Coordinates of C-alpha atoms in Angstrom, one line a residue:
Chain A
M195 CA 114.5 110.4 86.5
S196 CA 111.1 109.4 85.3
A197 CA 111.6 105.6 85.8
G198 CA 109.4 106.1 88.9
W199 CA 106.5 103.7 89.5
L200 CA 103.8 103.0 92.0
C201 CA 102.7 99.6 93.2
I202 CA 99.6 99.3 95.4
A203 CA 100.4 95.9 97.0
G204 CA 98.6 93.5 99.4
L205 CA 100.8 92.0 102.1
G206 CA 98.3 89.3 102.9
P207 CA 96.9 88.7 106.4
G208 CA 100.3 88.7 108.2
D209 CA 102.4 85.6 107.8
A210 CA 105.0 86.0 105.0
A211 CA 104.1 82.5 103.8
M212 CA 100.9 84.0 102.4
R213 CA 102.6 87.0 100.7
T214 CA 102.8 86.5 96.9
P215 CA 106.2 86.4 95.1
E216 CA 105.3 89.5 93.0
V217 CA 104.6 91.5 96.1
A218 CA 107.9 90.4 97.7
Q219 CA 109.7 91.4 94.4
A220 CA 108.1 94.8 94.3
L221 CA 109.3 95.4 97.9
D222 CA 112.8 94.3 97.0
Q223 CA 112.9 96.8 94.1
A224 CA 111.3 99.7 95.9
T225 CA 112.9 102.9 97.1
D226 CA 109.9 103.9 99.3
V227 CA 107.2 102.1 101.2
V228 CA 104.1 104.0 102.3
G229 CA 101.3 102.8 104.5
Y230 CA 99.5 102.6 107.8
I231 CA 102.0 102.2 110.7
P232 CA 101.4 98.5 111.6
Y233 CA 101.6 97.5 107.9
V234 CA 104.8 99.3 107.1
A235 CA 106.2 97.7 110.2
R236 CA 105.8 94.3 108.5
V237 CA 108.3 95.3 105.8
A238 CA 111.9 94.5 106.6
P239 CA 114.1 97.6 106.6
R240 CA 117.2 97.7 104.4
D241 CA 119.7 100.2 103.0
G242 CA 118.3 102.3 100.3
L243 CA 114.7 101.8 101.4
R244 CA 112.8 104.7 103.0
L245 CA 109.8 103.7 105.2
H246 CA 106.9 106.2 105.4
P247 CA 104.5 105.0 108.1
S248 CA 101.4 107.2 108.6
D249 CA 98.3 107.1 110.9
N250 CA 94.9 105.7 110.3
R251 CA 92.4 107.9 108.4
Q252 CA 95.3 109.5 106.5
E253 CA 94.5 107.5 103.4
L254 CA 94.0 110.3 100.9
A255 CA 97.1 112.3 102.0
R256 CA 99.1 109.1 102.0
A257 CA 98.0 108.3 98.5
Q258 CA 98.9 111.8 97.2
A259 CA 102.3 111.6 98.8
A260 CA 102.9 108.2 97.2
L261 CA 101.9 109.5 93.7
A262 CA 104.1 112.6 94.1
M263 CA 107.1 110.4 95.0
A264 CA 106.5 108.2 91.9
A265 CA 106.2 111.3 89.7
A266 CA 109.5 112.4 91.1
G267 CA 111.2 109.2 89.9
R268 CA 111.0 107.0 93.1
R269 CA 109.9 103.4 93.1
V270 CA 107.0 103.4 95.6
V271 CA 105.0 100.6 97.1
V272 CA 101.8 101.5 99.0
V273 CA 101.2 98.6 101.3
S274 CA 97.8 97.3 102.6
S275 CA 97.1 94.3 104.8
G276 CA 95.3 91.6 102.9
D277 CA 94.3 92.7 99.4
P278 CA 94.6 96.4 98.5
G279 CA 91.4 96.4 96.5
V280 CA 89.2 95.2 99.4
F281 CA 88.5 98.0 101.9
A282 CA 92.1 99.2 101.6
M283 CA 94.4 101.6 99.8
A284 CA 93.7 101.0 96.1
S285 CA 90.5 103.1 96.0
A286 CA 92.2 105.9 97.9
V287 CA 95.0 106.0 95.4
F288 CA 92.5 106.2 92.5
E289 CA 90.6 108.9 94.3
A290 CA 93.8 110.9 94.6
L291 CA 94.6 110.2 90.9
E292 CA 91.1 111.4 89.8
A293 CA 92.0 114.8 91.4
A294 CA 95.4 115.0 89.6
P295 CA 95.1 114.2 85.9
A296 CA 98.8 115.0 85.4
W297 CA 99.7 111.8 87.3
Q298 CA 97.4 109.5 85.3
Q299 CA 100.1 108.5 82.9
L300 CA 102.3 107.2 85.7
D301 CA 103.3 103.5 85.8
I302 CA 100.8 102.3 88.4
R303 CA 100.0 98.6 89.2
V304 CA 97.8 96.9 91.7
L305 CA 99.2 93.7 93.2
P306 CA 96.6 91.5 94.8
G307 CA 97.0 89.8 98.2
I308 CA 95.1 87.2 100.3
T309 CA 92.3 89.2 101.8
A310 CA 91.3 88.6 105.5
M311 CA 87.9 87.0 104.8
L312 CA 89.6 84.3 102.5
A313 CA 92.4 83.6 105.0
A314 CA 89.8 83.3 107.8
A315 CA 87.5 81.1 105.6
A316 CA 90.5 78.8 104.9
R317 CA 91.3 78.4 108.6
A318 CA 87.6 77.6 109.4
G319 CA 87.1 75.2 106.4
A320 CA 85.0 76.6 103.6
P321 CA 82.2 78.8 105.0
L322 CA 82.3 81.0 101.8
G323 CA 82.0 78.1 99.5
H324 CA 78.8 79.3 98.0
D325 CA 77.6 82.8 97.0
F326 CA 78.7 85.4 99.5
C327 CA 79.2 89.1 100.0
A328 CA 81.8 91.4 101.7
I329 CA 80.5 94.3 103.7
N330 CA 82.6 97.0 105.5
L331 CA 80.6 97.7 108.7
S332 CA 82.5 100.9 109.4
D333 CA 80.2 103.9 109.0
N334 CA 83.1 106.4 108.6
L335 CA 82.4 106.7 104.9
K336 CA 78.8 105.7 104.6
P337 CA 75.6 106.0 106.6
A338 CA 74.7 103.3 109.1
A339 CA 71.4 102.9 107.3
T340 CA 73.2 101.9 104.1
V341 CA 75.2 99.3 105.9
E342 CA 72.0 97.9 107.5
A343 CA 70.1 97.8 104.3
R344 CA 72.9 95.8 102.7
V345 CA 73.1 93.3 105.5
R346 CA 69.3 92.8 105.4
A347 CA 69.4 92.3 101.6
A348 CA 72.2 89.8 101.9
A349 CA 70.4 87.8 104.6
M350 CA 67.1 87.8 102.7
A351 CA 68.8 86.5 99.5
D352 CA 70.7 83.9 101.7
F353 CA 74.2 85.0 100.9
A354 CA 77.0 84.0 103.3
M355 CA 78.6 87.2 104.5
A356 CA 82.0 88.6 105.6
F357 CA 82.1 91.7 107.7
Y358 CA 85.2 93.9 107.8
N359 CA 85.9 96.4 110.5
P360 CA 82.9 95.2 112.6
R361 CA 83.6 97.2 115.7
S362 CA 85.8 100.0 117.0
A363 CA 86.0 102.0 120.2
S364 CA 84.5 105.0 118.4
R365 CA 81.3 103.1 117.4
P366 CA 80.6 100.3 119.8
D367 CA 76.9 100.0 119.0
G368 CA 76.7 99.5 115.3
F369 CA 77.7 95.8 115.4
A370 CA 75.1 95.1 118.1
R371 CA 72.5 96.5 115.8
I372 CA 73.8 94.3 112.9
L373 CA 73.5 91.2 115.1
A374 CA 70.0 92.1 116.2
L375 CA 69.1 92.6 112.5
L376 CA 70.5 89.1 111.7
R377 CA 68.5 87.6 114.6
A378 CA 65.4 89.1 113.1
T379 CA 66.1 87.5 109.7
C380 CA 68.0 84.2 110.3
E381 CA 67.4 81.1 112.4
P382 CA 69.2 81.1 115.9
E383 CA 71.4 78.2 114.8
R384 CA 73.0 80.2 112.0
L385 CA 76.8 79.8 112.3
V386 CA 79.0 82.9 113.0
I387 CA 82.8 82.8 112.9
F388 CA 84.9 85.4 114.7
A389 CA 88.3 85.3 113.2
R390 CA 90.9 87.5 114.8
A391 CA 94.3 88.4 113.6
V392 CA 94.5 85.4 111.2
G393 CA 98.0 84.7 110.0
T394 CA 99.6 86.3 113.0
P395 CA 100.8 84.9 116.4
E396 CA 97.6 86.3 118.0
E397 CA 95.3 84.3 115.7
Q398 CA 92.1 83.2 117.3
L399 CA 89.1 81.5 115.7
R400 CA 85.8 81.1 117.5
T401 CA 82.6 79.6 115.9
V402 CA 79.3 80.2 117.6
T403 CA 75.6 80.1 116.7
L404 CA 73.8 83.4 116.0
D405 CA 72.0 83.3 119.3
Q406 CA 75.3 83.0 121.2
A407 CA 77.0 85.8 119.2
R408 CA 77.9 88.9 121.3
P409 CA 79.2 92.2 120.0
E410 CA 82.3 91.9 122.4
M411 CA 83.5 88.9 120.4
A412 CA 84.7 91.3 117.7
D413 CA 87.2 94.1 117.5
M414 CA 88.9 96.0 114.7
R415 CA 91.3 93.1 114.1
T416 CA 88.4 90.7 113.6
V417 CA 86.7 89.6 110.4
V418 CA 83.3 88.1 111.0
L419 CA 81.9 85.4 108.7
V420 CA 78.2 84.5 108.7
G421 CA 77.2 81.3 107.0
N422 CA 74.1 80.9 104.8
A423 CA 71.1 78.8 105.8
A424 CA 72.9 75.6 104.8
T425 CA 76.3 76.2 106.4
R426 CA 77.2 73.5 108.9
R427 CA 79.9 71.8 110.9
V428 CA 81.8 68.8 109.9
G429 CA 84.3 67.6 112.5
R430 CA 86.3 70.6 113.5
F431 CA 85.5 72.5 110.3
V432 CA 82.7 74.8 109.1
Y433 CA 81.6 74.6 105.5
T434 CA 78.9 75.8 103.1
P435 CA 77.8 73.2 100.5
R436 CA 78.1 73.9 96.8
A437 CA 74.5 73.2 96.1
A438 CA 71.5 75.4 97.0
R439 CA 67.8 74.9 96.8
Chain B
M4 CA 102.1 55.1 107.8
S5 CA 99.7 57.6 109.2
A6 CA 101.9 60.7 108.6
G7 CA 99.5 61.3 105.7
W8 CA 98.0 64.8 105.2
L9 CA 95.7 66.6 102.9
C10 CA 96.1 70.2 101.8
I11 CA 93.4 71.9 99.8
A12 CA 95.4 74.6 98.0
G13 CA 94.7 77.6 95.7
L14 CA 97.2 78.0 92.8
G15 CA 96.1 81.6 92.2
P16 CA 94.9 82.7 88.8
G17 CA 97.8 81.3 86.7
D18 CA 101.1 83.1 87.0
A19 CA 103.3 81.5 89.6
A20 CA 104.2 85.1 90.8
M21 CA 100.7 85.1 92.4
R22 CA 101.1 81.7 94.1
T23 CA 101.8 82.0 97.8
P24 CA 105.0 80.4 99.3
E25 CA 102.9 78.1 101.6
V26 CA 101.2 76.6 98.6
A27 CA 104.5 76.2 96.8
Q28 CA 105.9 74.5 99.9
A29 CA 103.0 72.1 100.2
L30 CA 103.5 71.1 96.5
D31 CA 107.2 70.5 97.2
Q32 CA 106.4 68.2 100.1
A33 CA 103.5 66.3 98.4
T34 CA 103.5 62.8 97.2
D35 CA 100.3 63.2 95.2
V36 CA 98.5 66.1 93.5
V37 CA 94.8 65.8 92.7
G38 CA 92.6 68.1 90.6
Y39 CA 90.9 69.2 87.4
I40 CA 93.1 68.4 84.4
P41 CA 94.2 72.0 83.5
Y42 CA 95.0 72.9 87.1
V43 CA 97.1 69.7 87.7
A44 CA 98.9 70.7 84.5
R45 CA 100.2 73.8 86.2
V46 CA 102.2 71.7 88.7
A47 CA 105.7 70.9 87.7
P48 CA 106.3 67.1 87.5
R49 CA 109.2 65.7 89.5
D50 CA 110.4 62.3 90.8
G51 CA 108.3 61.0 93.6
L52 CA 105.2 63.1 92.8
R53 CA 102.2 61.3 91.3
L54 CA 99.8 63.5 89.4
H55 CA 96.1 62.6 89.4
P56 CA 94.2 64.8 86.9
S57 CA 90.5 64.3 86.5
D58 CA 87.7 65.7 84.5
N59 CA 85.3 68.5 85.3
R60 CA 82.2 67.6 87.4
Q61 CA 84.1 64.8 89.1
E62 CA 84.6 67.0 92.3
L63 CA 83.1 64.6 94.8
A64 CA 84.8 61.5 93.5
R65 CA 88.1 63.4 93.4
A66 CA 87.7 64.6 97.0
Q67 CA 87.0 61.0 98.2
A68 CA 90.0 59.7 96.4
A69 CA 92.2 62.4 97.9
L70 CA 90.9 61.7 101.4
A71 CA 91.5 57.9 100.9
M72 CA 95.1 58.6 99.9
A73 CA 95.8 60.8 102.9
A74 CA 94.2 58.2 105.1
A75 CA 96.7 55.6 103.6
G76 CA 99.6 57.8 104.6
R77 CA 100.2 59.8 101.4
R78 CA 100.8 63.6 101.4
V79 CA 98.1 64.9 99.2
V80 CA 97.5 68.4 97.7
V81 CA 94.1 69.0 96.1
V82 CA 94.6 71.9 93.7
S83 CA 92.1 74.5 92.6
S84 CA 92.7 77.6 90.5
G85 CA 92.3 80.8 92.4
D86 CA 91.2 80.2 96.0
P87 CA 90.0 76.7 97.0
G88 CA 87.2 78.2 99.2
V89 CA 85.6 80.3 96.4
F90 CA 83.5 78.1 94.0
A91 CA 86.2 75.5 94.1
M92 CA 87.4 72.2 95.7
A93 CA 87.3 73.0 99.5
S94 CA 83.5 72.6 99.8
A95 CA 83.6 69.4 97.8
V96 CA 86.2 67.9 100.2
F97 CA 84.1 68.8 103.3
E98 CA 81.1 67.3 101.6
A99 CA 83.0 64.0 101.2
L100 CA 84.3 64.3 104.8
E101 CA 80.7 64.7 106.1
A102 CA 79.9 61.3 104.5
A103 CA 83.0 59.6 106.0
P104 CA 83.3 60.3 109.8
A105 CA 86.3 58.0 110.0
W106 CA 88.4 60.5 108.0
Q107 CA 87.5 63.5 110.1
Q108 CA 90.6 63.2 112.3
L109 CA 92.9 63.4 109.4
D110 CA 95.5 66.3 109.1
I111 CA 93.5 68.6 106.7
R112 CA 94.4 72.2 105.9
V113 CA 93.0 74.8 103.5
L114 CA 95.6 77.1 101.9
P115 CA 94.1 80.2 100.4
G116 CA 95.0 81.6 97.0
I117 CA 94.4 84.8 95.0
T118 CA 90.9 84.3 93.7
A119 CA 89.9 85.3 90.1
M120 CA 87.8 88.3 91.0
L121 CA 90.5 89.9 93.1
A122 CA 93.2 89.3 90.4
A123 CA 90.8 90.8 87.8
A124 CA 89.9 93.7 90.1
A125 CA 93.6 94.5 90.6
R126 CA 94.3 94.5 86.8
A127 CA 91.3 96.9 86.3
G128 CA 92.1 99.2 89.2
A129 CA 89.8 98.9 92.2
P130 CA 86.2 98.1 91.0
L131 CA 85.5 96.1 94.2
G132 CA 86.8 98.8 96.5
H133 CA 83.4 99.1 98.3
D134 CA 80.9 96.5 99.5
F135 CA 80.6 93.7 96.9
C136 CA 79.3 90.1 96.4
A137 CA 80.5 87.0 94.6
I138 CA 77.9 84.9 92.7
N139 CA 78.4 81.7 90.8
L140 CA 76.2 82.0 87.8
S141 CA 76.4 78.2 87.0
D142 CA 73.0 76.6 87.6
N143 CA 74.5 73.1 87.8
L144 CA 74.0 73.1 91.6
K145 CA 71.3 75.6 92.2
P146 CA 68.1 76.7 90.4
A147 CA 68.4 79.6 87.9
A148 CA 65.7 81.4 89.9
T149 CA 68.0 81.5 93.0
V150 CA 70.8 83.0 90.9
E151 CA 68.5 85.6 89.5
A152 CA 67.0 86.5 92.9
R153 CA 70.5 87.0 94.3
V154 CA 71.6 89.2 91.4
R155 CA 68.4 91.3 91.8
A156 CA 69.0 91.7 95.6
A157 CA 72.6 92.7 95.0
A158 CA 71.7 95.3 92.4
M159 CA 68.9 96.8 94.5
A160 CA 71.2 97.1 97.5
D161 CA 73.9 98.6 95.3
F162 CA 76.6 96.0 95.8
A163 CA 79.4 95.8 93.2
M164 CA 79.3 92.2 91.9
A165 CA 81.7 89.5 90.6
F166 CA 80.2 86.7 88.5
Y167 CA 82.0 83.4 88.3
N168 CA 81.3 80.8 85.6
P169 CA 79.1 83.3 83.7
R170 CA 78.5 81.2 80.6
S171 CA 79.1 77.7 79.2
A172 CA 78.3 75.9 76.1
S173 CA 75.6 73.8 78.0
R174 CA 73.8 76.9 79.2
P175 CA 74.2 79.8 76.7
D176 CA 71.1 81.7 77.8
G177 CA 71.4 82.2 81.5
F178 CA 73.9 85.0 81.3
A179 CA 71.8 86.9 78.7
R180 CA 68.9 86.8 81.3
I181 CA 71.3 88.1 84.0
L182 CA 72.3 91.1 81.7
A183 CA 68.6 91.8 81.0
L184 CA 67.9 91.8 84.7
L185 CA 70.7 94.2 85.4
R186 CA 69.5 96.5 82.6
A187 CA 66.1 96.6 84.3
T188 CA 67.6 97.6 87.6
C189 CA 70.7 99.7 86.9
E190 CA 71.5 102.7 84.7
P191 CA 72.8 102.1 81.1
E192 CA 76.2 103.7 82.0
R193 CA 76.9 101.1 84.7
L194 CA 80.5 99.8 84.1
V195 CA 81.0 96.1 83.4
I196 CA 84.4 94.4 83.2
F197 CA 85.0 91.2 81.3
A198 CA 88.3 89.7 82.6
R199 CA 89.4 86.6 80.8
A200 CA 92.2 84.3 81.8
V201 CA 93.8 86.8 84.1
G202 CA 97.4 85.9 85.0
T203 CA 97.9 83.8 81.9
P204 CA 99.4 84.6 78.5
E205 CA 95.8 84.8 77.1
E206 CA 94.8 87.5 79.6
Q207 CA 92.2 90.0 78.2
L208 CA 90.4 92.8 79.9
R209 CA 87.5 94.7 78.4
T210 CA 85.5 97.4 80.1
V211 CA 82.1 98.4 78.6
T212 CA 78.9 100.1 79.8
L213 CA 75.9 97.9 80.7
D214 CA 74.1 98.9 77.5
Q215 CA 77.1 97.7 75.5
A216 CA 77.5 94.4 77.3
R217 CA 76.8 91.3 75.3
P218 CA 76.6 87.7 76.5
E219 CA 79.2 86.6 73.9
M220 CA 81.8 88.8 75.8
A221 CA 82.0 86.1 78.4
D222 CA 83.0 82.4 78.4
M223 CA 83.9 79.9 81.2
R224 CA 87.4 81.4 81.6
T225 CA 85.9 84.9 82.2
V226 CA 85.1 86.5 85.5
V227 CA 82.6 89.4 85.1
L228 CA 82.8 92.4 87.4
V229 CA 79.9 94.8 87.7
G230 CA 80.5 98.2 89.4
N231 CA 78.1 99.8 91.8
A232 CA 76.3 103.1 91.0
A233 CA 79.4 105.1 91.8
T234 CA 82.0 103.1 90.0
R235 CA 83.9 105.2 87.4
R236 CA 86.9 105.5 85.1
V237 CA 90.0 107.4 86.0
G238 CA 92.5 107.4 83.2
R239 CA 93.0 103.8 82.1
F240 CA 91.6 102.4 85.4
V241 CA 88.2 101.6 86.8
Y242 CA 87.5 102.2 90.5
T243 CA 84.8 102.3 93.1
P244 CA 85.1 105.1 95.7
R245 CA 85.3 104.2 99.4
A246 CA 82.4 106.5 100.3
A247 CA 78.8 105.8 99.7
R248 CA 75.6 107.9 100.2

């Protein structure tokens, strides 16, 4: 009965060729797969496997349900797109675990995956080849002022940047303010990459300069990469040199 | 003759269970594997595959040699540990390409891998579950003052941080200065994770508070993760909550 376990696994950006063998193995051994609807849809159904898709913004309830199933002896995989530790389900599971000390002895493992910014960077060349930061632009869980202060700090210190969740229907203006903030700090030629749905059939990559960047170039399936002051094009690629002043 | 290609591939942190299928396939199809000695040693030898191990700090010469082989019709994989776009070979290849326009039409692809900080974070729990940055502490290719300014900016803006190449025999003091800088900015209880050789038989994880952290806890095989102000322990795990003030 208590051979239950919980794996918090990253499916990678989409294409199964970027899914690690340890994640594939956990899915093969699972009795239950839990996650946001489009991510659970990426797991092949089979006999003996129960799929538990749930809606966006249900992260904490989903994490509690997954822990309860593992405690009851089920072999549970919580799936995220990309890497579960980067703006995904791992933190939600540990938040649920914090509120339920009885579950803290469960067999719980986090299995990393290829996160969106690194899949996008690989497609573009090597825009994150020097110091960089990852910022979730969603203000669901933090004030917009905190997001803006971090982008400003990163630009001043000349980090390359990756923005997750740049824009959604419910907050169309935040990303416009971020672009305005970058224009006030960086040169107009700064390279910006809009990478949409990398690793899926809808993949689309577009590189523009900061003065050409428009909020409508991003949606919730886009990760946005901003180069540092030295990032440049070479042939069809974009890369950031290893050296800095 | 000109069916040559070049893949710049990430082997992941060590364990083949974290190597993606597309990287495994590129290695299966390659005629030549190029890289730093310990990374080439992770590729299984076979008939028809030439291994070209080279020493540290030979990145640009290695990249040029790989491009020349691809131009001559060979199928070449340049291997990095982790992800090739994160403080690894991808930027070096594009630097070499910039100096050799004749090679810019070659078939070149970057194949992402699980980078050290995300493998380490998964082992620890979810310490990078909120906004974070990645900083290469090596001052081989940038001034120590630039490194320190970035760490200070990241601490002030309350990013979690991942430090690559924290310490080497040739520069034993830089990391001590970084720890002192963090102590001047962050509270003494700030959590610091020293993750050594994750995904290998020598794997070792150690979580301490900032006031307990010592330079000797890191070497060149260690990635150091520093939590943000909200990062905390839950059971045997360390995680950063999704929400911020």
